[in-house]
Short mmCIF file of C-alpha atoms in Angstrom, two decimals:
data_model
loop_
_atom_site.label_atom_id
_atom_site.label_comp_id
_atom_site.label_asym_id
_atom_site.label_seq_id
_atom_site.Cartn_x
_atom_site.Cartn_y
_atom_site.Cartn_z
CA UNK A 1 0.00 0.00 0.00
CA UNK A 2 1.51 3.61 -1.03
CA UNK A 3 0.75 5.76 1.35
CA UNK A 4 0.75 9.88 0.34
CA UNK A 5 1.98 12.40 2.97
CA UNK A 6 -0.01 15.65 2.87
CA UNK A 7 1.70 18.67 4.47
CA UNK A 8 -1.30 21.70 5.22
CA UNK A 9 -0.22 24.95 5.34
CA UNK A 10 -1.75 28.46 5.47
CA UNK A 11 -5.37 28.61 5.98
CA UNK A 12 -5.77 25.08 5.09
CA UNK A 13 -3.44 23.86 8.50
CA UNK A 14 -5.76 26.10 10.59
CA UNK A 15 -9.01 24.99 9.98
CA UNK A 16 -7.80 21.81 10.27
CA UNK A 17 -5.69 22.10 13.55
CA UNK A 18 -6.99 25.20 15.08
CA UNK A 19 -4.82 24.63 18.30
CA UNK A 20 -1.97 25.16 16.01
CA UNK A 21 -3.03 28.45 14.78
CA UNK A 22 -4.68 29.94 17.65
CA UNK A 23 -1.57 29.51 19.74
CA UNK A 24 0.49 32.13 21.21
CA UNK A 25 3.40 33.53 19.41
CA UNK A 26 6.23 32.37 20.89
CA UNK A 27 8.82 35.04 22.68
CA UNK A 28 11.24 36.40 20.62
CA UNK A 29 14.59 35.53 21.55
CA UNK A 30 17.38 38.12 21.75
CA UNK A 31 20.16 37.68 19.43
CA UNK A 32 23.64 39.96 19.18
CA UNK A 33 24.72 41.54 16.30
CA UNK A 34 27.60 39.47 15.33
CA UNK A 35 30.48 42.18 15.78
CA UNK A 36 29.78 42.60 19.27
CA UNK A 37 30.49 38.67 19.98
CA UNK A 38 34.05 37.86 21.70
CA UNK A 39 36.74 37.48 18.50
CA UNK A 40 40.16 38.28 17.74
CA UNK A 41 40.81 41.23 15.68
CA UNK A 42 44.07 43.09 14.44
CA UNK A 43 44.94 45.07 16.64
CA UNK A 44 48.46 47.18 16.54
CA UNK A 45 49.54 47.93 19.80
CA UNK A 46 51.62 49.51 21.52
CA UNK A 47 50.20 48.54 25.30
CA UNK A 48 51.72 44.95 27.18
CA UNK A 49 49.58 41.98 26.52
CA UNK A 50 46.70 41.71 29.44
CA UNK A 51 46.05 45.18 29.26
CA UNK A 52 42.31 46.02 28.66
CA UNK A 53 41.48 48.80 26.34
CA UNK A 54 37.97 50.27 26.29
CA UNK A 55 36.79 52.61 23.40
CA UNK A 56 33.42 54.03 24.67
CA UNK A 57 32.72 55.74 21.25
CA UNK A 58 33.09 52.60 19.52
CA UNK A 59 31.38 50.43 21.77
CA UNK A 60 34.15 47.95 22.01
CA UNK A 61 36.72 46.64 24.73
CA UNK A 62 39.90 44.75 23.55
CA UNK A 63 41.93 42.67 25.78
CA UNK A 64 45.58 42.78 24.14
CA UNK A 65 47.08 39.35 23.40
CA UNK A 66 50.28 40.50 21.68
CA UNK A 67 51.34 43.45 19.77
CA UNK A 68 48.92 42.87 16.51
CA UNK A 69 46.16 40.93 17.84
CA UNK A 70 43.63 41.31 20.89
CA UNK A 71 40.36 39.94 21.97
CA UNK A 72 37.26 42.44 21.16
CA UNK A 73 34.01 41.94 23.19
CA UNK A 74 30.95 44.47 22.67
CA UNK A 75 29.60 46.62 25.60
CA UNK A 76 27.36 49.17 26.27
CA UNK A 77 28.38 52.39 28.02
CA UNK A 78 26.68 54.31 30.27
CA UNK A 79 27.23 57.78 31.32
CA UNK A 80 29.62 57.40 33.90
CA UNK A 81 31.53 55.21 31.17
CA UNK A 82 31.42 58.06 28.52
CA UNK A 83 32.53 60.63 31.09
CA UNK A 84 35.85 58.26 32.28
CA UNK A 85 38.99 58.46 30.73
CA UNK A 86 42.86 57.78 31.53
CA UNK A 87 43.90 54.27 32.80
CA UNK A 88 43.68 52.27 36.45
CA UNK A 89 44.28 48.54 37.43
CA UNK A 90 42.03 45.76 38.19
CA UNK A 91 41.27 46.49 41.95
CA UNK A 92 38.64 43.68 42.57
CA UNK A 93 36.32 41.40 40.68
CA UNK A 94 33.51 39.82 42.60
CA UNK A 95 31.17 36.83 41.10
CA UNK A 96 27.63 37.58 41.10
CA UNK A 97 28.14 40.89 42.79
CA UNK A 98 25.93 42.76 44.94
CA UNK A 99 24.31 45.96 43.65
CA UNK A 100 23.40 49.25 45.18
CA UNK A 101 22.13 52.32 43.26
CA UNK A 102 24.35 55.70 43.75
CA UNK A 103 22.55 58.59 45.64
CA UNK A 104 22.95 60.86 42.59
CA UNK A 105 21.01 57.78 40.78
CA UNK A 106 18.15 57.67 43.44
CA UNK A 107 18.29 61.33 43.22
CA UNK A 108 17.44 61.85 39.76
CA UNK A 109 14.86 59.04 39.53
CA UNK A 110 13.42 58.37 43.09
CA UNK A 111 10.81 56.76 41.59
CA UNK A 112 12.83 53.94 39.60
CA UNK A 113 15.95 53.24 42.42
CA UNK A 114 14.74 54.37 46.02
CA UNK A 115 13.57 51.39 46.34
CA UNK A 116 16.61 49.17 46.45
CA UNK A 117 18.32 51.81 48.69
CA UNK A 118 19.21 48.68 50.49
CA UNK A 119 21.05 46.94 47.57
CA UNK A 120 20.33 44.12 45.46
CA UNK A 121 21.93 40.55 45.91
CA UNK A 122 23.55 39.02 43.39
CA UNK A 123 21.87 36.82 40.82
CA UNK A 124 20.09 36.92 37.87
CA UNK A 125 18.10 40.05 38.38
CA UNK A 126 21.27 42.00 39.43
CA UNK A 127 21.46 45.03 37.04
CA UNK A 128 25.49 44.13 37.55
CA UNK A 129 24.96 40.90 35.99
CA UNK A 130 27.30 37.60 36.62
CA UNK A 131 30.67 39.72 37.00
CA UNK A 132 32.14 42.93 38.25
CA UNK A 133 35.29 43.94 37.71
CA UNK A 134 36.44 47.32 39.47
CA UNK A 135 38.19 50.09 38.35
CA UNK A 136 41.05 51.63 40.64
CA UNK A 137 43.33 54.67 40.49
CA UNK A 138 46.27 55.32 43.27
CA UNK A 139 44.44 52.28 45.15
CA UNK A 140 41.00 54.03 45.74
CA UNK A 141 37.85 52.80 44.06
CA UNK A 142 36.62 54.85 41.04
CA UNK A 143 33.05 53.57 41.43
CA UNK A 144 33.67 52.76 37.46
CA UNK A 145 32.73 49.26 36.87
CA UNK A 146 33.04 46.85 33.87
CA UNK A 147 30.15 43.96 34.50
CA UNK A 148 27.49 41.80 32.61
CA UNK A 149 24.23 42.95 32.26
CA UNK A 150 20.43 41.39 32.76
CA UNK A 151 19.24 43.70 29.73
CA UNK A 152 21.84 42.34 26.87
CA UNK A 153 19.80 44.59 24.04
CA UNK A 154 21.63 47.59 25.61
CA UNK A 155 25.31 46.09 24.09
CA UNK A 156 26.71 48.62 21.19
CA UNK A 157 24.69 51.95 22.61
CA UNK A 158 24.67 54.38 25.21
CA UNK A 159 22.54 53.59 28.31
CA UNK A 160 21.28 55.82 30.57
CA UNK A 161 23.76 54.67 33.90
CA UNK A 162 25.85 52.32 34.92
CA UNK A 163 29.85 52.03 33.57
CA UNK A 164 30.73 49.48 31.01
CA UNK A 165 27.90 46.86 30.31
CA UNK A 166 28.83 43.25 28.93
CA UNK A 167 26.63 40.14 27.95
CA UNK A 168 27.32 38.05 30.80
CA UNK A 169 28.68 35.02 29.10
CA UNK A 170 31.26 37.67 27.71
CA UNK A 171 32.06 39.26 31.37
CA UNK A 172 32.45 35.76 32.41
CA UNK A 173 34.90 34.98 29.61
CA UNK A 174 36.50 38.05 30.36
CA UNK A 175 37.35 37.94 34.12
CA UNK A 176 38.15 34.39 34.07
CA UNK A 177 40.98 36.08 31.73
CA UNK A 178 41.84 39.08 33.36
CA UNK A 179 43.73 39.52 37.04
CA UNK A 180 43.36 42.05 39.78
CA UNK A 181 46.13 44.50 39.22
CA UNK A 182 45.54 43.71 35.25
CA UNK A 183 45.95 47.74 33.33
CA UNK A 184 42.77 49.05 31.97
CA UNK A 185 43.02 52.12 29.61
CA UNK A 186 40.09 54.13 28.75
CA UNK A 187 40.66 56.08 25.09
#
């Protein structure tokens, strides 16, 4: 016996399997533009392997592998990340770190941030995302941060706070390369 297989489609598939048609759309799933994933690039150099080189205008931070090459990740910057420039080391880097909104922030926008005066744990809801790696000069704490991000859409644009956002499979990536006291230069 031959047996024909029929595939329905259109209107055709949903008055015959209304369950099918009449479901809800699935959520769209973000996906990154391709130049802001972690790849090597060319990059001529004149800073020591391991240091990490942020261009805020370009949306881009390189971690230098040799004198021609480095690693290029895309990030979002925020204000305090367009206003920064100069260089400072690696001071910390915490896992899952905790999160607490700056005065000026719950200043400007009581409504948004007064209420986690208190901080946020880390975790997935963590507006700091999966890593944090801070930013010193002369050994004090710049409050500028480079650190994953629960809203990944905002990589390759300018967001309205925070420092230097990163997917956080990328901030992950990075820290795991990167060691307290590594240089970070902001161009």
């Amino acid at each position: 016996m031959l047996t024909r297989r029929v595939v329905l489609t259109g209107l055709f598939a949903a008055v015959l399997a209304p369950q099918t048609a009449l479901a809800r759309p699935r959520k769209k799933v973000f996906v990154i533009n391709p130049e802001y994933q972690p790849q090597y690039v060319p990059f001529d150099s004149s800073y020591a392997p391991g240091t990490v080189v942020i261009n805020p205008r370009g949306r881009f931070l390189y971690l230098v592998e040799d004198e021609f090459t480095a690693r290029r990740y895309g990030v979002g910057v925020g204000k305090a990340g367009r206003a920064f420039r100069g260089s400072a080391k690696i001071g910390r880097k915490e896992k899952w770190p905790h999160w607490m909104p700056t005065k000026n922030m719950i200043r400007r926008q009581p409504e948004k941030y007064a209420r986690y005066a208190d901080g946020v744990a880390g975790g997935a809801r963590n507006p700091l995302g999966a890593r944090a790696l801070y930013l010193y000069r002369n050994g004090r704490d710049t409050y500028y941060r480079i650190h994953g991000t629960n809203e990944p859409w905002t990589i390759g644009r300018a967001v309205s706070n925070g420092c230097i956002r990163m997917i956080n499979a990328h901030v992950v990536d990075l820290y795991a390369r990167v060691p307290i006291g590594a240089r970070v230069v902001v161009i």
